[in-house]
Tab-separated table of C-alpha atoms in Angstrom:
chain	number	residue	atom	x	y	z
Q	162	UNK	CA	-2.676	30.197	0.792
Q	163	UNK	CA	-2.432	29.322	-2.909
Q	164	UNK	CA	-4.365	26.186	-3.898
Q	165	UNK	CA	-3.750	23.767	-6.749
Q	166	UNK	CA	-6.130	23.416	-9.700
Q	167	UNK	CA	-7.686	20.154	-10.999
Q	168	UNK	CA	-5.168	19.771	-13.858
Q	169	UNK	CA	-2.297	19.921	-11.357
Q	170	UNK	CA	-4.176	17.517	-9.062
Q	171	UNK	CA	-4.439	14.989	-11.918
Q	172	UNK	CA	-0.645	15.116	-12.259
Q	173	UNK	CA	-0.054	14.720	-8.507
Q	174	UNK	CA	-2.535	11.808	-8.293
Q	175	UNK	CA	-0.936	10.173	-11.340
Q	176	UNK	CA	2.498	10.365	-9.722
Q	177	UNK	CA	1.263	9.365	-6.257
Q	178	UNK	CA	-0.395	6.213	-7.612
Q	179	UNK	CA	1.655	5.381	-10.695
Q	180	UNK	CA	4.147	7.731	-12.313
Q	181	UNK	CA	4.097	5.598	-15.427
Q	182	UNK	CA	4.577	1.855	-15.941
Q	183	UNK	CA	8.091	1.765	-14.465
Q	184	UNK	CA	8.129	-1.162	-12.027
Q	185	UNK	CA	5.868	-3.391	-14.139
Q	186	UNK	CA	8.851	-5.016	-15.867
Q	187	UNK	CA	8.807	-8.255	-13.770
Q	188	UNK	CA	5.132	-8.956	-14.592
Q	189	UNK	CA	5.802	-11.126	-17.666
Q	190	UNK	CA	8.265	-13.226	-15.634
Q	191	UNK	CA	5.624	-13.967	-12.989
Q	192	UNK	CA	2.425	-14.162	-15.072
Q	193	UNK	CA	3.691	-15.274	-18.484
Q	194	UNK	CA	2.534	-14.120	-21.908
Q	195	UNK	CA	-1.053	-15.285	-21.400
Q	196	UNK	CA	-1.593	-14.205	-17.807
Q	197	UNK	CA	0.034	-10.753	-17.770
Q	198	UNK	CA	-2.633	-8.720	-19.576
Q	199	UNK	CA	-5.467	-10.693	-17.959
Q	200	UNK	CA	-4.182	-9.892	-14.466
Q	201	UNK	CA	-3.324	-6.342	-15.506
Q	202	UNK	CA	-6.937	-5.672	-16.487
Q	203	UNK	CA	-8.679	-7.603	-13.689
Q	204	UNK	CA	-6.546	-6.635	-10.683
Q	205	UNK	CA	-7.096	-2.833	-10.864
Q	206	UNK	CA	-10.852	-3.400	-11.181
Q	207	UNK	CA	-10.900	-5.596	-8.069
Q	208	UNK	CA	-8.158	-3.831	-6.088
Q	209	UNK	CA	-8.399	-0.155	-7.098
Q	210	UNK	CA	-12.008	0.629	-7.996
Q	211	UNK	CA	-13.405	-0.164	-4.498
Q	212	UNK	CA	-10.585	1.911	-2.970
Q	213	UNK	CA	-11.217	4.841	-5.314
Q	214	UNK	CA	-14.948	4.945	-4.585
Q	215	UNK	CA	-14.321	4.621	-0.843
Q	216	UNK	CA	-11.834	7.496	-0.943
Q	217	UNK	CA	-14.199	9.686	-2.977
Q	218	UNK	CA	-17.123	9.160	-0.578
Q	219	UNK	CA	-15.141	9.644	2.630
Q	220	UNK	CA	-13.294	12.638	1.208
Q	221	UNK	CA	-16.602	14.243	0.182
Q	222	UNK	CA	-17.760	13.911	3.808
Q	223	UNK	CA	-14.484	15.132	5.324
Q	224	UNK	CA	-12.184	17.006	2.876
Q	225	UNK	CA	-9.616	17.800	5.575
Q	226	UNK	CA	-5.852	17.827	6.006
Q	227	UNK	CA	-4.869	14.363	7.232
Q	228	UNK	CA	-7.373	12.607	4.980
Q	229	UNK	CA	-7.616	8.887	5.752
Q	230	UNK	CA	-6.137	9.299	9.247
Q	231	UNK	CA	-8.914	11.737	10.160
Q	232	UNK	CA	-11.611	9.495	8.652
Q	233	UNK	CA	-10.516	6.414	10.586
Q	234	UNK	CA	-10.039	8.364	13.806
Q	235	UNK	CA	-13.526	9.889	13.497
Q	236	UNK	CA	-15.225	6.583	12.636
Q	237	UNK	CA	-13.260	4.070	14.734
Q	238	UNK	CA	-11.634	6.100	17.516
Q	239	UNK	CA	-8.163	7.286	18.514
Q	240	UNK	CA	-6.593	3.843	18.782
Q	241	UNK	CA	-7.377	2.678	15.250
Q	242	UNK	CA	-6.755	6.203	13.986
Q	243	UNK	CA	-3.241	5.868	15.394
Q	244	UNK	CA	-2.920	2.462	13.695
Q	245	UNK	CA	-3.896	4.050	10.389
Q	246	UNK	CA	-1.414	6.887	10.692
Q	247	UNK	CA	1.421	4.676	11.939
Q	248	UNK	CA	0.924	1.998	9.261
Q	249	UNK	CA	0.764	4.639	6.564
Q	250	UNK	CA	3.971	6.214	7.777
Q	251	UNK	CA	5.693	2.807	7.820
Q	252	UNK	CA	4.579	1.678	4.381
Q	253	UNK	CA	5.439	5.060	2.882
Q	254	UNK	CA	8.994	4.861	4.197
Q	255	UNK	CA	9.280	1.486	2.475
Q	256	UNK	CA	7.638	2.838	-0.678
Q	257	UNK	CA	9.777	5.969	-0.857
Q	258	UNK	CA	12.978	3.936	-0.517
Q	259	UNK	CA	12.222	2.240	-3.855
Q	260	UNK	CA	12.322	5.359	-6.053
Q	261	UNK	CA	15.861	6.661	-5.485
Q	262	UNK	CA	17.121	3.129	-6.240
Q	263	UNK	CA	15.047	2.938	-9.437
Q	264	UNK	CA	16.328	6.406	-10.395
Q	265	UNK	CA	19.917	5.142	-10.243
Q	266	UNK	CA	18.978	2.049	-12.283
Q	267	UNK	CA	17.514	4.164	-15.120
Q	268	UNK	CA	20.426	6.596	-14.903
Q	269	UNK	CA	22.606	3.542	-15.574
Q	270	UNK	CA	21.317	3.555	-19.171
Q	271	UNK	CA	23.478	6.649	-19.728
Q	272	UNK	CA	26.151	6.049	-17.092
Q	273	UNK	CA	26.893	2.308	-16.788
Q	274	UNK	CA	28.978	2.929	-13.677
Q	275	UNK	CA	26.217	4.814	-11.849
Q	276	UNK	CA	25.539	1.885	-9.504
Q	277	UNK	CA	28.968	2.368	-7.929
Q	278	UNK	CA	27.741	5.788	-6.719
Q	279	UNK	CA	24.314	4.529	-5.661
Q	280	UNK	CA	24.346	5.911	-2.118
Q	281	UNK	CA	25.420	9.512	-2.855
Q	282	UNK	CA	23.089	9.688	-5.884
Q	283	UNK	CA	20.178	8.421	-3.779
Q	284	UNK	CA	20.902	10.958	-1.042
Q	285	UNK	CA	21.027	13.849	-3.529
Q	286	UNK	CA	17.712	12.634	-4.980
Q	287	UNK	CA	16.069	12.422	-1.525
Q	288	UNK	CA	17.148	15.847	-0.318
Q	289	UNK	CA	16.318	17.704	-3.548
Q	290	UNK	CA	12.799	16.275	-3.208
Q	291	UNK	CA	12.698	17.353	0.445
Q	292	UNK	CA	13.622	20.910	-0.528
Q	293	UNK	CA	10.925	20.986	-3.214
Q	294	UNK	CA	8.293	19.837	-0.718
Q	295	UNK	CA	9.335	22.471	1.814
Q	296	UNK	CA	8.624	25.115	-0.863
Q	297	UNK	CA	4.944	24.029	-0.830
Q	298	UNK	CA	2.197	22.164	-2.709
Q	299	UNK	CA	1.951	24.570	-5.685
Q	300	UNK	CA	5.599	24.063	-6.763
Q	301	UNK	CA	5.111	20.287	-6.348
Q	302	UNK	CA	1.977	20.482	-8.531
Q	303	UNK	CA	3.748	22.473	-11.270
Q	304	UNK	CA	6.788	20.187	-11.267
Q	305	UNK	CA	4.519	17.097	-11.342
Q	306	UNK	CA	2.681	18.489	-14.382
Q	307	UNK	CA	5.994	19.072	-16.187
Q	308	UNK	CA	7.393	15.659	-15.224
Q	309	UNK	CA	4.116	14.004	-16.268
Q	310	UNK	CA	4.683	15.217	-19.836
Q	311	UNK	CA	8.285	13.931	-19.760
Q	312	UNK	CA	7.059	10.514	-18.591
Q	313	UNK	CA	4.096	10.080	-20.956
Q	314	UNK	CA	5.425	11.525	-24.239
Q	315	UNK	CA	8.151	8.870	-24.800
Q	316	UNK	CA	5.596	6.104	-24.227
Q	317	UNK	CA	3.181	7.696	-26.677
Q	318	UNK	CA	6.012	7.712	-29.260
Q	319	UNK	CA	6.800	4.090	-28.346
Q	320	UNK	CA	3.184	2.984	-28.870
Q	321	UNK	CA	2.888	4.767	-32.219
Q	322	UNK	CA	6.173	3.342	-33.561
Q	323	UNK	CA	5.398	-0.143	-32.240
Q	324	UNK	CA	2.123	-0.397	-34.108
Q	325	UNK	CA	3.453	1.446	-37.185
Q	326	UNK	CA	6.473	-0.835	-37.633
Q	327	UNK	CA	4.828	-4.090	-36.559
Q	328	UNK	CA	4.403	-6.497	-39.443
Q	329	UNK	CA	1.646	-9.078	-39.534
Q	330	UNK	CA	-1.548	-9.191	-37.525
Q	331	UNK	CA	-1.762	-7.487	-34.151
Q	332	UNK	CA	-3.406	-9.838	-31.666
Q	333	UNK	CA	-3.647	-10.149	-27.913
Q	334	UNK	CA	-2.343	-13.360	-26.347
Q	335	UNK	CA	-5.196	-15.641	-25.281
Q	336	UNK	CA	-5.935	-14.844	-21.596
Q	337	UNK	CA	-5.106	-17.751	-19.310
Q	338	UNK	CA	-3.563	-18.448	-15.903
Q	339	UNK	CA	-2.742	-22.050	-16.834
Q	340	UNK	CA	0.745	-23.081	-15.785
Q	341	UNK	CA	1.293	-20.203	-13.344
Q	342	UNK	CA	2.398	-21.459	-9.933
Q	343	UNK	CA	0.718	-20.049	-6.829
Q	344	UNK	CA	3.863	-18.230	-5.605
Q	345	UNK	CA	4.276	-16.658	-9.079
Q	346	UNK	CA	0.613	-15.620	-9.048
Q	347	UNK	CA	1.181	-13.955	-5.671
Q	348	UNK	CA	4.198	-12.010	-6.940
Q	349	UNK	CA	2.339	-11.024	-10.133
Q	350	UNK	CA	-0.471	-9.621	-7.984
Q	351	UNK	CA	1.999	-7.804	-5.728
Q	352	UNK	CA	3.677	-6.268	-8.785
Q	353	UNK	CA	0.369	-4.905	-10.130
Q	354	UNK	CA	-0.962	-3.901	-6.703
Q	355	UNK	CA	2.214	-1.974	-5.945
Q	356	UNK	CA	1.903	-0.126	-9.253
Q	357	UNK	CA	-1.724	0.805	-8.451
Q	358	UNK	CA	-1.783	1.795	-4.784
Q	359	UNK	CA	-2.018	5.161	-3.031
Q	360	UNK	CA	-5.412	6.620	-4.017
Q	361	UNK	CA	-6.083	7.576	-0.385
Q	362	UNK	CA	-2.684	9.281	-0.059
Q	363	UNK	CA	-3.871	12.065	-2.340
Q	364	UNK	CA	-6.487	13.267	0.188
Q	365	UNK	CA	-4.158	14.323	3.020
Q	366	UNK	CA	-3.853	17.847	1.574
Q	367	UNK	CA	-7.537	18.304	0.577
Q	368	UNK	CA	-7.730	21.750	2.201
Q	369	UNK	CA	-4.992	22.911	-0.194
Q	370	UNK	CA	-7.044	22.010	-3.315
Q	371	UNK	CA	-9.498	24.283	-5.145
Q	372	UNK	CA	-13.098	22.977	-4.804
Q	373	UNK	CA	-11.812	19.702	-3.348
Q	374	UNK	CA	-14.949	17.559	-3.692
Q	375	UNK	CA	-15.448	18.174	-7.409
Q	376	UNK	CA	-11.714	18.367	-8.141
Q	377	UNK	CA	-10.989	14.998	-6.520
Q	378	UNK	CA	-13.852	13.296	-8.368
Q	379	UNK	CA	-12.805	14.433	-11.855
Q	380	UNK	CA	-9.067	14.223	-11.219
Q	381	UNK	CA	-9.133	10.717	-9.707
Q	382	UNK	CA	-11.228	9.269	-12.544
Q	383	UNK	CA	-8.963	10.919	-15.124
Q	384	UNK	CA	-5.801	9.638	-13.442
Q	385	UNK	CA	-7.193	6.093	-13.181
Q	386	UNK	CA	-8.028	6.019	-16.900
Q	387	UNK	CA	-4.533	7.253	-17.823
Q	388	UNK	CA	-2.869	4.661	-15.568
Q	389	UNK	CA	-4.788	1.673	-16.963
Q	390	UNK	CA	-4.322	2.659	-20.611
Q	391	UNK	CA	-0.570	3.278	-20.182
Q	392	UNK	CA	-0.055	-0.034	-18.321
Q	393	UNK	CA	-2.059	-2.093	-20.808
Q	394	UNK	CA	-0.308	-0.678	-23.853
Q	395	UNK	CA	3.237	-0.987	-22.509
Q	396	UNK	CA	2.850	-4.684	-21.643
Q	397	UNK	CA	1.182	-5.376	-24.985
Q	398	UNK	CA	3.902	-3.524	-26.905
Q	399	UNK	CA	6.591	-5.369	-24.926
Q	400	UNK	CA	5.048	-8.665	-26.013
Q	401	UNK	CA	4.873	-7.506	-29.643
Q	402	UNK	CA	8.581	-6.580	-29.551
Q	403	UNK	CA	9.493	-10.213	-28.908
Q	404	UNK	CA	11.663	-9.421	-25.884
Q	405	UNK	CA	12.131	-12.258	-23.394
Q	406	UNK	CA	10.544	-11.915	-19.965
Q	407	UNK	CA	13.939	-12.321	-18.268
Q	408	UNK	CA	15.579	-9.556	-20.302
Q	409	UNK	CA	12.651	-7.198	-19.707
Q	410	UNK	CA	12.913	-7.784	-15.951
Q	411	UNK	CA	16.674	-7.190	-15.904
Q	412	UNK	CA	16.998	-4.267	-18.363
Q	413	UNK	CA	13.585	-2.578	-18.192
Q	414	UNK	CA	11.442	-0.737	-20.727
Q	415	UNK	CA	14.345	1.269	-22.238
Q	416	UNK	CA	15.530	-1.923	-23.952
Q	417	UNK	CA	12.019	-2.462	-25.414
Q	418	UNK	CA	12.165	1.083	-26.799
Q	419	UNK	CA	15.661	0.417	-28.220
Q	420	UNK	CA	14.378	-2.684	-30.040
Q	421	UNK	CA	11.413	-0.795	-31.512
Q	422	UNK	CA	12.802	2.680	-32.219
Q	423	UNK	CA	16.539	2.662	-31.648
Q	424	UNK	CA	18.876	4.024	-28.978
Q	425	UNK	CA	17.335	7.525	-29.059
Q	426	UNK	CA	13.936	6.165	-27.993
Q	427	UNK	CA	15.519	3.979	-25.325
Q	428	UNK	CA	17.206	7.123	-24.003
Q	429	UNK	CA	13.872	8.976	-23.881
Q	430	UNK	CA	12.257	6.127	-21.938
Q	431	UNK	CA	15.196	6.064	-19.521
Q	432	UNK	CA	14.881	9.846	-19.006
Q	433	UNK	CA	11.156	9.280	-18.430
Q	434	UNK	CA	12.014	6.668	-15.796
Q	435	UNK	CA	14.222	9.124	-13.960
Q	436	UNK	CA	11.517	11.808	-14.158
Q	437	UNK	CA	8.918	9.289	-12.983
Q	438	UNK	CA	10.937	8.390	-9.890
Q	439	UNK	CA	11.440	12.056	-9.001
Q	440	UNK	CA	7.759	12.902	-9.568
Q	441	UNK	CA	6.441	9.933	-7.564
Q	442	UNK	CA	8.817	10.583	-4.700
Q	443	UNK	CA	7.930	14.279	-4.450
Q	444	UNK	CA	4.174	13.572	-4.657
Q	445	UNK	CA	4.186	10.749	-2.078
Q	446	UNK	CA	6.382	12.770	0.298
Q	447	UNK	CA	3.874	15.609	-0.050
Q	448	UNK	CA	1.033	13.371	1.133
Q	449	UNK	CA	2.780	11.473	3.921
Q	450	UNK	CA	4.364	14.572	5.480
Q	451	UNK	CA	0.880	15.861	6.378
Q	452	UNK	CA	-0.046	12.749	8.418
Q	453	UNK	CA	2.487	13.071	11.275
Q	454	UNK	CA	1.677	16.787	11.311
Q	455	UNK	CA	-2.004	16.189	12.165
Q	456	UNK	CA	-1.122	13.266	14.483
Q	457	UNK	CA	1.133	15.675	16.361
Q	458	UNK	CA	-1.811	18.080	16.637
Q	459	UNK	CA	-3.720	15.229	18.307
Q	460	UNK	CA	-0.772	14.654	20.690
Q	461	UNK	CA	-0.165	11.166	19.267
Q	462	UNK	CA	3.308	12.117	18.023
Q	463	UNK	CA	5.858	14.718	19.226
Q	464	UNK	CA	4.588	18.283	18.837
Q	465	UNK	CA	7.687	19.389	16.886
Q	466	UNK	CA	6.411	17.407	13.889
Q	467	UNK	CA	3.622	19.979	13.623
Q	468	UNK	CA	6.029	22.901	13.252
Q	469	UNK	CA	5.353	24.977	10.106
Q	470	UNK	CA	7.893	26.801	7.984
Q	471	UNK	CA	7.568	30.554	8.646
Q	472	UNK	CA	7.688	31.513	4.972
Q	473	UNK	CA	6.202	28.545	3.085
Q	474	UNK	CA	3.717	27.322	5.738
Q	475	UNK	CA	4.723	23.681	5.169
Q	476	UNK	CA	5.435	20.941	7.791
Q	477	UNK	CA	9.163	21.100	7.221
Q	478	UNK	CA	10.149	19.150	10.356
Q	479	UNK	CA	7.919	16.259	9.264
Q	480	UNK	CA	9.422	16.403	5.751
Q	481	UNK	CA	12.967	16.351	7.143
Q	482	UNK	CA	12.217	13.419	9.484
Q	483	UNK	CA	10.693	11.414	6.611
Q	484	UNK	CA	13.738	12.143	4.460
Q	485	UNK	CA	16.194	11.073	7.173
Q	486	UNK	CA	14.443	7.707	7.623
Q	487	UNK	CA	14.260	7.043	3.867
Q	488	UNK	CA	17.966	7.908	3.528
Q	489	UNK	CA	18.725	4.909	5.751
Q	490	UNK	CA	16.616	2.469	3.713
Q	491	UNK	CA	17.970	2.678	0.157
Q	492	UNK	CA	19.931	-0.615	0.353
Q	493	UNK	CA	16.888	-2.917	0.583
Q	494	UNK	CA	15.904	-5.578	-1.972
Q	495	UNK	CA	13.161	-4.331	-4.348
Q	496	UNK	CA	11.032	-7.495	-4.417
Q	497	UNK	CA	11.002	-7.656	-0.614
Q	498	UNK	CA	10.030	-3.982	-0.514
Q	499	UNK	CA	7.071	-4.710	-2.827
Q	500	UNK	CA	5.745	-7.348	-0.412
Q	501	UNK	CA	6.254	-5.250	2.721
Q	502	UNK	CA	4.832	-2.151	1.058
Q	503	UNK	CA	1.594	-3.702	-0.227
Q	504	UNK	CA	0.998	-5.786	2.925
Q	505	UNK	CA	1.132	-2.789	5.263
Q	506	UNK	CA	-0.802	-0.568	2.844
Q	507	UNK	CA	-3.568	-3.168	2.507
Q	508	UNK	CA	-4.034	-3.317	6.281
Q	509	UNK	CA	-4.470	0.471	6.442
Q	510	UNK	CA	-6.874	0.359	3.504
Q	511	UNK	CA	-8.960	-2.229	5.380
Q	512	UNK	CA	-9.490	0.289	8.199
Q	513	UNK	CA	-10.779	2.799	5.640
Q	514	UNK	CA	-13.268	0.241	4.316
Q	515	UNK	CA	-14.458	-0.479	7.864
Q	516	UNK	CA	-14.797	3.281	8.456
Q	517	UNK	CA	-16.958	3.605	5.338
Q	518	UNK	CA	-19.318	0.860	6.565
Q	519	UNK	CA	-19.390	2.223	10.126
Q	520	UNK	CA	-20.293	5.746	8.978
Q	521	UNK	CA	-22.976	4.406	6.629
Q	522	UNK	CA	-24.569	2.602	9.579
Q	523	UNK	CA	-24.102	5.290	12.243
Q	524	UNK	CA	-24.564	8.423	10.113
Q	525	UNK	CA	-26.770	7.462	7.156
Q	526	UNK	CA	-28.172	10.992	6.824
Q	527	UNK	CA	-24.878	12.903	6.916
Q	528	UNK	CA	-24.452	14.904	3.709
Q	529	UNK	CA	-22.222	13.167	1.174
Q	530	UNK	CA	-21.752	15.154	-2.073
Q	531	UNK	CA	-20.443	11.902	-3.569
Q	532	UNK	CA	-22.074	8.660	-2.428
Q	533	UNK	CA	-21.470	5.127	-3.713
Q	534	UNK	CA	-24.879	3.994	-5.066
Q	535	UNK	CA	-24.995	0.858	-2.900
Q	536	UNK	CA	-26.449	-0.074	0.468
Q	537	UNK	CA	-24.420	-1.505	3.352
Q	538	UNK	CA	-24.759	-5.115	2.123
Q	539	UNK	CA	-23.716	-4.121	-1.376
Q	540	UNK	CA	-20.688	-2.254	-0.004
Q	541	UNK	CA	-19.643	-5.303	2.005
Q	542	UNK	CA	-19.787	-7.470	-1.123
Q	543	UNK	CA	-17.688	-4.998	-3.125
Q	544	UNK	CA	-15.121	-4.618	-0.338
Q	545	UNK	CA	-14.734	-8.408	-0.247
Q	546	UNK	CA	-13.085	-8.245	-3.710
Q	547	UNK	CA	-9.880	-6.364	-2.773
Q	548	UNK	CA	-9.751	-8.367	0.461
Q	549	UNK	CA	-9.604	-11.623	-1.521
Q	550	UNK	CA	-6.906	-10.219	-3.829
Q	551	UNK	CA	-4.899	-9.098	-0.784
Q	552	UNK	CA	-4.949	-12.519	0.910
Q	553	UNK	CA	-4.223	-14.415	-2.305
Q	554	UNK	CA	-1.121	-12.252	-2.853
Q	555	UNK	CA	-0.011	-12.552	0.787
Q	556	UNK	CA	-0.482	-16.338	0.828
Q	557	UNK	CA	1.494	-16.566	-2.412
Q	558	UNK	CA	4.357	-14.640	-0.803
Q	559	UNK	CA	4.338	-17.006	2.197
Q	560	UNK	CA	4.694	-19.990	-0.146
Q	561	UNK	CA	7.399	-18.417	-2.347
Q	562	UNK	CA	11.152	-18.038	-1.840
Q	563	UNK	CA	12.798	-17.569	1.539
Q	564	UNK	CA	13.177	-13.836	0.842
Q	565	UNK	CA	9.439	-13.600	0.117
Q	566	UNK	CA	8.556	-15.422	3.326
Q	567	UNK	CA	10.882	-13.226	5.402
Q	568	UNK	CA	9.448	-10.068	3.818
Q	569	UNK	CA	5.868	-11.159	4.542
Q	570	UNK	CA	6.697	-12.037	8.156
Q	571	UNK	CA	8.575	-8.759	8.629
Q	572	UNK	CA	5.497	-6.909	7.343
Q	573	UNK	CA	3.408	-8.682	10.012
Q	574	UNK	CA	5.889	-7.579	12.695
Q	575	UNK	CA	5.608	-3.980	11.509
Q	576	UNK	CA	1.804	-4.203	11.609
Q	577	UNK	CA	1.933	-5.491	15.199
Q	578	UNK	CA	4.227	-2.624	16.181
Q	579	UNK	CA	1.230	-0.270	16.012
Q	580	UNK	CA	-0.238	-1.727	19.219
Q	581	UNK	CA	3.103	-1.497	21.035
Q	582	UNK	CA	3.523	2.142	20.026
Q	583	UNK	CA	-0.091	2.893	20.965
Q	584	UNK	CA	0.462	1.599	24.496
Q	585	UNK	CA	3.566	3.790	24.806
Q	586	UNK	CA	1.672	6.846	23.526
Q	587	UNK	CA	-1.283	6.171	25.818
Q	588	UNK	CA	0.923	5.854	28.910
Q	589	UNK	CA	2.871	8.962	27.930
Q	590	UNK	CA	-0.345	10.951	27.597
Q	591	UNK	CA	-1.613	9.634	30.941
Q	592	UNK	CA	1.680	10.620	32.617
Q	593	UNK	CA	1.557	14.105	31.044
Q	594	UNK	CA	-2.026	14.669	32.242
Q	595	UNK	CA	-1.213	13.757	35.874
């Protein structure tokens, strides 16, 4: 089997986690001029860095297909392993449903009537991505590398022109959260968290990566640096352009580029948005399609999900099932999807943190090529940081608009569904073994 190289892995990780700053547009509305950059710099440090280090250590111990599902199952048992896999599948369906919709929005820059054809355009998007994934990880890696250039180059041009044409002194707004209501703070956190989640998703195909331990270490650090720099600069440049927060939220970064460089640059940013959506979707589908495959191997899901394509050796049944479910979800409200997505993802991430602590206690001498240089108490203190961010955001959603409250409560229902499904699976297995 052909394996992907580190440079391709950087591109896949970049698209799995970010795919560019598309989706950050509402941040100035929620956090204001003085809070946006402050939250943008602090939140990834508190939310992402602990997750990245946890993923790197666990992946160095067990670089296997199934990634986080296998780690949690090994450390915490079949039941919580099932929770991890089920929650990940649920949140990824929600997450994947966002990108075809965003694709149509950015296509609207060129075709103002594109929204009238939203459903057929979304379905074409979904099934082209499914076909690409069935071809295998190497084509996905090559396409991600190409799309990465399409996404990043327009923003590099935007940054250069913004600072070249800007008259007067270039200063950062004074960092402050003064005047931000608690519900707005919660939505600002959700916006940033959604744009920075998925580091563990990139480990589900570790056996298909060249020298996975070293490759994941260098590629993840590189991708994280690219993500933070791109996010910081685009929000700063948006502020320098003088665009209102409301207009940025409604019309997106292409209008910022039009203000700074003209229609041609706005068009490039819009093309980058379309490429970003396609790249993220293909990369995330690549990761999530491997989870039901290995759960089927463990007899926790129907065995047909484990069926491999005869020519491409990919879990094509799992890919098709994922695509069918996402096809039915493209009508949902984006802000509600953010809340549901991050809430379910955070619960799964918590199980990975618990697995890290459990394995440190139970298997302190197991070889770890990469090990976080902290003891158990130190790890617990670090893990408390993303936990606090998670609950602040969730509490903010519960105190926000009715849509926010309903989304948060619906996310809780989906989390509870894991136990119901587990009982069904357990009884089915017991009946089969009789």
